[in-house]
Amino acid sequence: MEEAVVQTTHVHAPPEGFIRKHVFSLDHKVIGKQYFGLALVAVFMGMALSWLMRFHLVWPNTKVPGLDLLSSTGAPGGVITPEYYLSLMTMHGTLMVFFVLTNAPFAGFGNYFLPIQIGAEDMAFPRFNMMSFWVTFVAFLVLILAFFIPDGPPISGWTAYAPLSAVGKDAGPGLAWGQSLWAISIAIFCVGQLLGSLNFIATTLDLRTKGMTFMRMPICTWAWFITSAIGLLAFAVLLPACLLLLLDRMAGTSFFIPSGLVISDRLQNHAGGSPLLWQHLFWFFGHPEVYIAILPAVGIVSHVLITNMRKPMLSAKVIIYSMMSIGFLSWMVWGHHMFVSGMNPSSSLLFSFPTLTITIPATIITLIWLGSLYGANIQLNSATLFALGFVSMFVSGGVSGFFLAQPSIDIYLHATYFVVGHFHMVMGVAAIFGILSGTYFWFPKMSGRMMNETLGKLHFWITFVGTYCIFMPFHYLGLAGNVRRYSSFVNDFMAPLMPVHKFISIAAFITGAAQFIFLFNLIHSRFRGKQAPENPWNATSLEWSIPSPPPWDNFGGKHPVIYHDPYQYGVKGSKGDFVMQDSPEQV
Amino acid sequence: MASSTYPPAVSPPRLGGPERASRSGIWVGIFAITMSFAAFTSALYVRQASGDGVHIVLPPVIYANTLALVLSSFTMEMSRRRGARALVPEALGLRNGMGWLVVTLILGLAFVAGQYLAWRYLAAQGLYLATNSNSSFFYVFTAMHALHLFGGIAALVYLIGRLASSHRTFRRSQFDTTAIYWHFMGVLWL
Amino acid sequence: MGKLFAAILTLVALASAYPIVTHMYVQPVDISTHGHAIDEQLSDTMAEAGFAFLGAQLLLALFVWRFSNRKNGSNVKHLPGGAKLMVATAFILVGTEVLALGVLGQKAWADVYFTAPKQDALQIQSQAGQFAFYFRYPGADGKFAALHPDKIDEGNGNYFGLDLANDVEARDDIVTAELAIPVNREIQLLMHAKDVNHSFYVRELRIQQDFVPGLDLSVHFTATKTGKYEIVCTQLCGLGHYNMKAYLNVLSQEDFDKWLREKASEQ
């Protein structure tokens, strides 16, 4: 392997001491692992919250042993109150969307692998990078604090619509300090994400090594780059929104609160605000946010599939341009969350067109995946299984989106379980599958050890079938008109639907339990797994050209030179069936 | 399957590296800040559309502040160009970058002081943050701008510190990025 | 393993489609004049979505079955037509779907939102507040009296905040907890939010519209079948959201007149 030995000016000195190496580290790899660890904690918390929710929906008067210790007002005697259900739901959504789906696939894997895949020694701004993680960590702590205050966490959902979220404690429990902590936490989170996105963009633009043109970057690098561009602009809008919300709550302003509201028999002292303004600001952020959640997974899955198909995609360029169009279109569709919100009905029609149009690049990507599988030589390890599972879930979730994109159908399906089924399929399952696929794929590189394949496959099968059992029925419930965000189902028409809810809850408990297989595998393999070689998957991208785990400066002070794109698989006449990016071997 | 393979025999020098990254970085940051202010502005438009805004008379000191900030952009530029030429600044004076930098800082601080006066002027008229929608927006916009300006002031102080210290070294990129950011603050204000 | 994946995926896909195809989810009867357009739209979309869903899942299963862990593995081949074929297919498939459903489907939306209520539509005002719906009929003078939020007194049944002492128009307004309407008569529902966001949803009417504090919104519809139907709140409004409901009672014109007279005397 030829390497151009250029100057060895390091971005930062080698780390010394435990604190510098593992706590306040400037190393993008450590920061990536820290994000991943935070996401792991958040996802198990979020999952536990969903268990409590599913339990309460089906067995509303049964007590949960020990829950009254966490909140004596929320769950007196261990029985969840309606308001506590809403608190659990709000925290579930907030933790999952922000601290899992924005952290793990993007900040976690992206931080770890983006610099390596472009041949850089570290991110462009290592200090900002370290700050971004610790800021995110502080945001996490502030959010969790809401569980432990007397009034409890907020009950307004992760979407925190005003005026419910803006007027304060008159509107209900959890809406005093709980809601404020939520807004503060999310505002801090925005700052962390902005610092992170800054790093990703500057690094990708300027720190690519010699020969690494844009089109030679792996698809997942592109996905992180596009995601960071979206994130930069999206979080830059959420931050002002949260600030304005905090001002309404604490400084008596009326950005979102109109006059004449009577809550808890008290006339609210506000005037002139617009509840729809919050919705516009929130969803202007919120819709790109869901693409921030899915695009890295699209990139990771493409990367894993290419390696394990032993052939390139039909066209990586088309996938990349499709991801860019999804990113671009994502800014124009936010109103589809607001079709029946009281917004001008003409606007609703206007928003539905780009929403339907986004189907095109998404379909292109899916068809390229499917078409590329034709004639492949698929290696079915755990990473591949989750990647293929992602394709299946992406189709399922995408197809249900097609219904919701049409305002006339949305009249019937809005705020029903159909919507909940749709976004869980794409975010709660597909994006998670992307993260899991990446984990199984990159664990050997990050830790120097292999994960247990048998446990991995077991984890896959239970999760794959389990998540279909949980979330497919949500769609049927929605079609029957089952309303969402209800802590109990007391409507007349709900009685015949309860057996479906029972089925879902049981499936949820089983599938959730299976995640502990993954956790065990993760921890056990970290310490007892088989030693991993440098390139266990015979892959071509740069991360596989360095030791497992990589040294602190990735390439040992050298700058690799790139000769190929990362799709040289199935190459005739080469040693093995692949050629690495930094190999001067001609193809 | 066509794919990009060998680089040409003589490849162009790579322009990348930490120096250039700081430049990209500051523009990226500026983009994000612009987006945030755009969000505040769109909120303002939505509010104004409801037509219940009471017109606020701008405090006269605002005009002085604007002048100060615009001037400070000039002085910042002077500093940057001088600084580029004088690799080893000998003395603190207007001949080299350092002096102009100090003037920029003074103008920046004057701006902040002037903003404070503007707020006191409004308060004297009974216009506080929550009084009406226009006053709310005035305070929010000026506070957010001032907050970001403090960042710029901190960068100026840091630069001056490095120039004045015995090392007398600075990265060219730090100077440039500080300058770009400072000009942006001016643009944002206008 | 590849064959196992294909088999399980096929099973899952078919099992997912089964309840849809056999209509196991019970979609409520349509009692509105505009609802059939929505229902048609829904079933057209379902057909297209079903085709896309099954097509993609079964293709995935097929390819994984055929092309995984092959013995003479090094012979990878490419799909004839390549990326161009995939892009063209996507544009054609999705393009026609978008055209058919998006463009042609505008009518269903327009029926609800772009048609003005008839001149003789019966106006009823609804107020949504934590956690109940109340309704107001204009009474003999045909006018709705002004609302004064500071006069709301739930303990004494003054849910809307009417100034009964001073406002002549207020005295004949009829306030009820149930929305009774005559069948086959167009209703214009004026929507007022007392405190936070709520929503008005009647599944059988195929109507859903948010109440937004500070905004004067309305929907109009005509019910075509008598009966009692549930009105539920679908916009998260606080701890009682799950229990916030009322009844839509569609009556014959005679029965409705009788009901209204009864309610008027109870005020």
Coordinates of N, CA and C in Angstrom, one line a residue, chain A residues 96-273:
Chain A
M96 N -36.5 9.5 22.2 CA -36.3 8.7 21.0 C -35.9 9.5 19.8
V97 N -36.7 10.6 19.6 CA -36.4 11.4 18.4 C -35.1 12.2 18.5
F98 N -34.9 12.8 19.7 CA -33.7 13.6 19.8 C -32.5 12.8 20.2
F99 N -32.6 12.1 21.3 CA -31.4 11.5 21.9 C -31.0 10.1 21.3
V100 N -31.9 9.5 20.6 CA -31.5 8.3 20.0 C -31.3 8.5 18.5
L101 N -32.4 8.9 17.8 CA -32.3 8.9 16.3 C -31.5 10.0 15.7
T102 N -31.3 11.1 16.5 CA -30.4 12.1 16.0 C -29.0 11.8 16.4
N103 N -28.8 11.2 17.6 CA -27.5 10.9 18.1 C -26.8 9.7 17.5
A104 N -27.4 8.6 17.5 CA -26.7 7.4 17.1 C -26.3 7.3 15.7
P105 N -27.2 7.4 14.7 CA -26.7 7.2 13.4 C -25.9 8.3 12.8
F106 N -26.2 9.5 13.3 CA -25.5 10.7 12.8 C -24.3 11.1 13.7
A107 N -24.6 11.5 14.9 CA -23.5 12.0 15.7 C -22.6 10.8 16.1
G108 N -23.2 9.7 16.3 CA -22.4 8.5 16.8 C -21.5 8.0 15.7
F109 N -22.1 7.3 14.8 CA -21.3 6.7 13.7 C -20.7 7.7 12.8
G110 N -21.4 8.8 12.6 CA -20.8 9.9 11.7 C -19.5 10.4 12.3
N111 N -19.5 10.8 13.6 CA -18.3 11.3 14.2 C -17.2 10.3 14.1
Y112 N -17.5 9.0 14.4 CA -16.5 8.0 14.4 C -15.9 7.8 13.0
F113 N -16.8 7.6 12.0 CA -16.3 7.2 10.7 C -16.1 8.2 9.6
L114 N -16.7 9.3 9.7 CA -16.6 10.3 8.6 C -15.1 10.7 8.4
P115 N -14.4 11.1 9.5 CA -13.0 11.5 9.2 C -12.2 10.4 8.7
I116 N -12.4 9.2 9.2 CA -11.6 8.1 8.7 C -11.9 7.8 7.2
Q117 N -13.2 7.8 6.9 CA -13.6 7.5 5.5 C -13.1 8.5 4.5
I118 N -12.8 9.7 4.9 CA -12.3 10.7 4.0 C -10.7 10.8 4.1
G119 N -10.2 10.0 5.0 CA -8.7 10.0 5.2 C -8.2 11.1 6.0
A120 N -9.0 11.6 6.9 CA -8.5 12.7 7.8 C -8.1 12.2 9.1
E121 N -7.4 13.0 9.8 CA -6.9 12.6 11.1 C -7.9 12.8 12.2
D122 N -8.7 13.8 12.1 CA -9.7 14.1 13.0 C -10.7 15.1 12.4
M123 N -11.7 15.5 13.1 CA -12.6 16.5 12.6 C -11.9 17.8 12.5
A124 N -12.5 18.7 11.8 CA -11.9 20.1 11.6 C -11.8 20.8 12.9
F125 N -12.7 20.7 13.8 CA -12.7 21.5 15.1 C -12.9 20.6 16.2
P126 N -11.8 19.9 16.7 CA -11.9 18.9 17.7 C -12.5 19.5 19.0
R127 N -12.1 20.7 19.3 CA -12.7 21.3 20.6 C -14.2 21.5 20.5
F128 N -14.6 22.0 19.4 CA -16.1 22.2 19.2 C -16.7 20.8 19.2
N129 N -16.0 19.8 18.7 CA -16.6 18.5 18.7 C -16.8 18.0 20.1
M130 N -15.8 18.1 20.9 CA -15.9 17.7 22.3 C -17.1 18.5 23.0
M131 N -17.1 19.8 22.7 CA -18.2 20.6 23.3 C -19.5 20.1 22.9
S132 N -19.6 19.7 21.6 CA -21.0 19.3 21.1 C -21.5 18.1 21.9
F133 N -20.6 17.2 22.2 CA -21.1 16.0 23.0 C -21.5 16.4 24.4
W134 N -20.6 17.2 25.0 CA -20.9 17.5 26.4 C -22.1 18.4 26.6
V135 N -22.3 19.3 25.6 CA -23.6 20.1 25.6 C -24.8 19.2 25.4
T136 N -24.7 18.2 24.5 CA -25.8 17.2 24.3 C -26.0 16.5 25.6
F137 N -24.9 16.1 26.3 CA -25.1 15.4 27.6 C -25.8 16.2 28.6
V138 N -25.4 17.5 28.7 CA -26.1 18.4 29.6 C -27.6 18.5 29.3
A139 N -27.9 18.6 28.0 CA -29.3 18.6 27.6 C -30.0 17.4 28.0
F140 N -29.4 16.2 28.0 CA -30.0 15.0 28.4 C -30.3 15.0 29.9
L141 N -29.3 15.5 30.7 CA -29.5 15.6 32.1 C -30.7 16.5 32.5
V142 N -30.7 17.7 31.8 CA -31.8 18.6 32.1 C -33.2 18.0 31.8
L143 N -33.2 17.2 30.7 CA -34.5 16.6 30.3 C -34.9 15.5 31.4
I144 N -33.9 14.7 31.8 CA -34.2 13.7 32.8 C -34.6 14.2 34.1
L145 N -34.1 15.4 34.4 CA -34.5 16.1 35.6 C -36.0 16.2 35.8
A146 N -36.6 16.4 34.6 CA -38.1 16.5 34.7 C -38.8 15.4 35.3
F147 N -38.2 14.2 35.3 CA -38.8 13.0 36.0 C -38.9 13.2 37.5
F148 N -37.9 14.0 38.0 CA -37.7 14.0 39.4 C -38.3 15.2 40.1
I149 N -38.9 16.1 39.4 CA -39.5 17.3 40.1 C -40.9 16.9 40.5
P150 N -41.4 17.6 41.5 CA -42.7 17.2 42.0 C -43.8 17.1 41.0
D151 N -43.9 18.1 40.1 CA -45.0 18.1 39.2 C -44.8 17.2 38.0
G152 N -43.6 16.7 37.8 CA -43.4 15.7 36.8 C -43.1 16.3 35.4
P153 N -42.9 15.4 34.4 CA -42.5 15.8 33.1 C -43.7 16.4 32.4
P154 N -43.5 17.1 31.3 CA -44.6 17.8 30.6 C -45.5 16.7 29.9
I155 N -46.7 17.2 29.6 CA -47.7 16.3 29.1 C -48.2 16.7 27.7
S156 N -47.4 17.6 27.1 CA -47.8 18.1 25.8 C -47.3 17.4 24.6
G157 N -46.7 16.2 24.8 CA -46.1 15.5 23.6 C -44.8 16.0 23.2
W158 N -44.1 15.3 22.4 CA -42.7 15.8 21.9 C -42.9 17.0 21.1
T159 N -44.2 17.2 20.6 CA -44.4 18.4 19.7 C -44.8 19.6 20.4
A160 N -45.1 19.5 21.7 CA -45.3 20.7 22.6 C -46.1 21.8 22.0
Y161 N -47.3 21.5 21.5 CA -48.1 22.6 20.8 C -48.4 23.6 21.9
A162 N -48.3 24.9 21.4 CA -48.8 26.0 22.2 C -50.3 26.2 21.8
P163 N -51.2 26.8 22.7 CA -50.8 27.3 24.0 C -50.7 26.3 25.1
L164 N -51.0 25.0 24.9 CA -50.9 24.1 26.0 C -49.6 24.1 26.7
S165 N -48.5 24.2 25.9 CA -47.2 24.2 26.4 C -46.7 25.6 26.8
A166 N -47.5 26.6 26.5 CA -47.0 28.0 26.7 C -47.6 28.7 27.9
V167 N -48.7 28.2 28.4 CA -49.4 29.0 29.4 C -49.0 28.7 30.8
G168 N -48.3 27.5 31.0 CA -47.9 27.2 32.4 C -48.8 26.3 33.1
K169 N -48.7 26.3 34.4 CA -49.4 25.2 35.2 C -50.9 25.3 35.2
D170 N -51.5 26.3 34.8 CA -53.0 26.4 34.7 C -53.5 25.3 33.8
A171 N -52.7 24.9 32.8 CA -53.3 24.0 31.8 C -53.1 22.5 32.2
G172 N -52.4 22.3 33.3 CA -52.4 20.9 33.7 C -51.1 20.5 34.4
P173 N -51.0 19.4 35.0 CA -49.8 18.9 35.7 C -48.6 18.7 34.7
G174 N -47.4 18.9 35.2 CA -46.3 18.8 34.3 C -46.0 20.0 33.4
L175 N -46.9 20.9 33.4 CA -46.7 22.0 32.5 C -46.1 23.2 33.2
A176 N -45.7 23.1 34.4 CA -45.0 24.2 35.0 C -43.5 24.0 34.8
W177 N -42.7 23.6 35.8 CA -41.3 23.4 35.5 C -41.0 22.3 34.6
G178 N -41.8 21.3 34.5 CA -41.6 20.2 33.6 C -41.4 20.6 32.2
Q179 N -42.4 21.5 31.7 CA -42.3 22.0 30.4 C -41.1 22.9 30.1
S180 N -40.8 23.7 31.1 CA -39.7 24.6 31.0 C -38.4 23.8 30.9
L181 N -38.3 22.8 31.7 CA -37.0 22.0 31.6 C -36.9 21.4 30.2
W182 N -38.1 20.9 29.7 CA -38.1 20.4 28.3 C -37.6 21.4 27.3
A183 N -38.1 22.6 27.4 CA -37.7 23.6 26.4 C -36.3 24.0 26.5
I184 N -35.8 24.1 27.8 CA -34.4 24.4 28.0 C -33.5 23.3 27.5
S185 N -33.9 22.0 27.8 CA -33.1 20.9 27.3 C -33.0 20.9 25.8
I186 N -34.1 21.1 25.1 CA -34.1 21.0 23.7 C -33.3 22.2 23.1
A187 N -33.4 23.3 23.7 CA -32.6 24.5 23.3 C -31.1 24.2 23.4
I188 N -30.7 23.6 24.5 CA -29.3 23.2 24.7 C -28.9 22.1 23.7
F189 N -29.8 21.2 23.4 CA -29.6 20.1 22.4 C -29.3 20.8 21.1
C190 N -30.1 21.8 20.7 CA -29.9 22.4 19.4 C -28.5 23.0 19.3
V191 N -28.0 23.6 20.4 CA -26.6 24.1 20.3 C -25.6 23.0 20.1
G192 N -25.8 21.9 20.8 CA -24.9 20.8 20.6 C -24.9 20.3 19.1
Q193 N -26.1 20.2 18.6 CA -26.2 19.7 17.2 C -25.6 20.7 16.2
L194 N -25.8 22.0 16.5 CA -25.3 23.0 15.5 C -23.7 22.9 15.5
L195 N -23.1 22.7 16.7 CA -21.7 22.6 16.7 C -21.2 21.3 16.0
G196 N -22.0 20.2 16.2 CA -21.7 19.0 15.5 C -21.8 19.1 14.0
S197 N -22.9 19.7 13.5 CA -23.1 19.9 12.1 C -22.0 20.7 11.5
L198 N -21.6 21.8 12.2 CA -20.5 22.6 11.7 C -19.3 21.8 11.4
N199 N -19.0 20.9 12.4 CA -17.8 20.1 12.2 C -17.9 19.2 11.0
F200 N -19.0 18.5 10.9 CA -19.2 17.6 9.8 C -19.0 18.3 8.4
I201 N -19.6 19.5 8.3 CA -19.6 20.1 7.0 C -18.2 20.6 6.7
A202 N -17.6 21.3 7.6 CA -16.2 21.8 7.4 C -15.2 20.7 7.1
T203 N -15.3 19.6 7.9 CA -14.4 18.5 7.7 C -14.6 17.9 6.3
T204 N -15.8 17.6 5.9 CA -16.1 17.0 4.6 C -15.6 17.9 3.5
L205 N -15.8 19.2 3.6 CA -15.4 20.1 2.6 C -13.9 20.2 2.5
D206 N -13.2 20.3 3.6 CA -11.8 20.7 3.6 C -10.8 19.6 4.0
L207 N -11.2 18.5 4.6 CA -10.1 17.6 5.1 C -10.0 16.3 4.4
R208 N -10.6 16.3 3.2 CA -10.5 15.1 2.4 C -9.0 14.9 2.0
T209 N -8.6 13.6 2.0 CA -7.2 13.4 1.7 C -7.0 13.4 0.2
K210 N -5.7 13.2 -0.2 CA -5.4 13.3 -1.6 C -6.0 12.2 -2.4
G211 N -6.7 12.7 -3.5 CA -7.4 11.7 -4.4 C -8.8 11.4 -3.9
M212 N -9.2 11.9 -2.8 CA -10.6 11.7 -2.3 C -11.5 12.8 -2.9
T213 N -11.9 12.6 -4.1 CA -12.9 13.6 -4.6 C -14.2 13.3 -4.0
F214 N -15.1 14.2 -4.2 CA -16.5 14.0 -3.6 C -17.1 12.7 -4.0
M215 N -17.0 12.4 -5.3 CA -17.7 11.2 -5.8 C -17.0 9.9 -5.4
R216 N -15.8 10.0 -4.8 CA -15.1 8.8 -4.2 C -15.4 8.6 -2.8
M217 N -16.2 9.5 -2.2 CA -16.6 9.3 -0.8 C -17.6 8.2 -0.7
P218 N -17.6 7.3 0.3 CA -18.6 6.3 0.4 C -20.0 7.0 0.5
I219 N -21.1 6.2 0.2 CA -22.4 6.7 0.3 C -22.8 7.2 1.7
C220 N -22.3 6.4 2.7 CA -22.6 6.8 4.1 C -22.0 8.2 4.4
T221 N -20.8 8.4 3.9 CA -20.2 9.8 4.1 C -21.1 10.9 3.6
W222 N -21.5 10.6 2.3 CA -22.5 11.6 1.7 C -23.7 11.8 2.6
A223 N -24.2 10.7 3.1 CA -25.4 10.7 3.9 C -25.2 11.6 5.1
W224 N -24.0 11.5 5.8 CA -23.7 12.3 7.0 C -23.6 13.7 6.6
F225 N -23.0 14.0 5.4 CA -22.7 15.3 5.0 C -24.1 16.0 4.7
I226 N -24.9 15.3 3.9 CA -26.2 15.9 3.6 C -27.0 16.1 4.9
T227 N -27.0 15.1 5.8 CA -27.7 15.2 7.1 C -27.2 16.4 7.9
S228 N -25.9 16.6 7.9 CA -25.4 17.8 8.7 C -25.9 19.1 8.1
A229 N -26.0 19.2 6.8 CA -26.4 20.4 6.2 C -27.9 20.6 6.5
I230 N -28.7 19.6 6.5 CA -30.1 19.7 6.9 C -30.2 20.1 8.4
G231 N -29.4 19.4 9.2 CA -29.4 19.7 10.6 C -29.0 21.1 11.0
L232 N -28.0 21.6 10.3 CA -27.6 23.0 10.6 C -28.7 23.9 10.5
L233 N -29.5 23.8 9.4 CA -30.6 24.8 9.2 C -31.8 24.5 10.1
A234 N -32.1 23.2 10.3 CA -33.2 22.8 11.0 C -33.1 23.2 12.5
F235 N -32.0 22.8 13.1 CA -31.8 23.2 14.5 C -31.7 24.6 14.7
A236 N -31.2 25.4 13.7 CA -31.1 26.8 13.8 C -32.5 27.5 13.9
V237 N -33.6 26.7 13.5 CA -34.9 27.2 13.6 C -35.6 26.8 14.9
L238 N -35.2 25.6 15.4 CA -35.9 25.1 16.6 C -35.4 25.9 17.8
L239 N -34.2 26.3 17.8 CA -33.6 27.0 18.9 C -34.4 28.3 19.1
P240 N -34.6 29.2 18.1 CA -35.4 30.4 18.4 C -36.8 30.0 18.8
A241 N -37.4 28.9 18.3 CA -38.8 28.6 18.6 C -38.8 28.2 20.1
C242 N -37.8 27.5 20.6 CA -37.8 27.1 22.1 C -37.6 28.4 22.9
L243 N -36.7 29.3 22.4 CA -36.5 30.5 23.2 C -37.8 31.3 23.3
L244 N -38.5 31.5 22.2 CA -39.8 32.2 22.2 C -40.8 31.5 23.2
L245 N -40.8 30.2 23.2 CA -41.7 29.5 24.0 C -41.3 29.7 25.5
L246 N -40.0 29.7 25.8 CA -39.6 30.0 27.1 C -40.0 31.4 27.6
L247 N -39.8 32.4 26.6 CA -40.2 33.8 26.9 C -41.7 33.8 27.3
D248 N -42.5 33.1 26.5 CA -44.0 33.1 26.7 C -44.2 32.6 28.1
R249 N -43.5 31.5 28.5 CA -43.7 30.9 29.7 C -43.2 31.7 30.9
M250 N -42.1 32.3 30.8 CA -41.4 32.9 31.9 C -41.4 34.4 31.9
A251 N -41.5 35.1 30.7 CA -41.4 36.5 30.7 C -42.7 37.2 30.4
G252 N -43.8 36.5 30.3 CA -45.0 37.1 30.0 C -45.3 37.6 28.6
T253 N -44.4 37.2 27.7 CA -44.7 37.6 26.3 C -45.8 36.8 25.7
S254 N -46.3 37.1 24.5 CA -47.4 36.4 23.9 C -47.1 36.1 22.5
F255 N -46.0 35.3 22.3 CA -45.7 35.0 20.9 C -46.7 34.0 20.4
F256 N -47.1 33.0 21.3 CA -48.0 31.9 20.8 C -49.3 31.9 21.5
I257 N -49.6 32.9 22.3 CA -50.9 32.8 23.1 C -51.8 34.0 22.8
P258 N -53.0 33.7 22.2 CA -53.9 34.8 21.9 C -54.6 35.3 23.2
S259 N -55.4 36.3 23.0 CA -56.1 36.8 24.2 C -57.4 36.0 24.5
G260 N -57.9 36.2 25.7 CA -59.3 35.7 26.0 C -59.3 34.2 26.3
L261 N -58.1 33.6 26.7 CA -58.2 32.2 27.0 C -58.5 32.0 28.5
V262 N -59.5 31.1 28.8 CA -59.8 30.8 30.1 C -59.4 29.4 30.5
I263 N -58.4 29.3 31.3 CA -57.9 28.0 31.7 C -58.0 27.8 33.2
S264 N -58.5 26.7 33.6 CA -58.7 26.4 35.0 C -59.4 27.6 35.7
D265 N -60.5 28.1 35.0 CA -61.2 29.2 35.5 C -60.5 30.5 35.6
R266 N -59.3 30.6 35.0 CA -58.5 31.9 35.1 C -58.4 32.4 33.7
L267 N -58.7 33.7 33.6 CA -58.5 34.4 32.3 C -57.0 34.7 32.2
Q268 N -56.4 34.2 31.1 CA -55.0 34.3 30.9 C -54.6 35.7 30.4
N269 N -53.5 36.2 31.0 CA -53.1 37.6 30.8 C -52.1 37.6 29.6
H270 N -52.7 37.3 28.4 CA -51.8 37.3 27.2 C -52.6 37.9 26.1
A271 N -52.0 38.3 25.0 CA -52.8 38.8 23.9 C -52.0 38.8 22.6
G272 N -52.6 38.5 21.5 CA -52.1 38.7 20.2 C -51.2 37.6 19.6
G273 N -51.0 36.5 20.4 CA -50.1 35.5 19.9 C -50.8 34.5 19.0

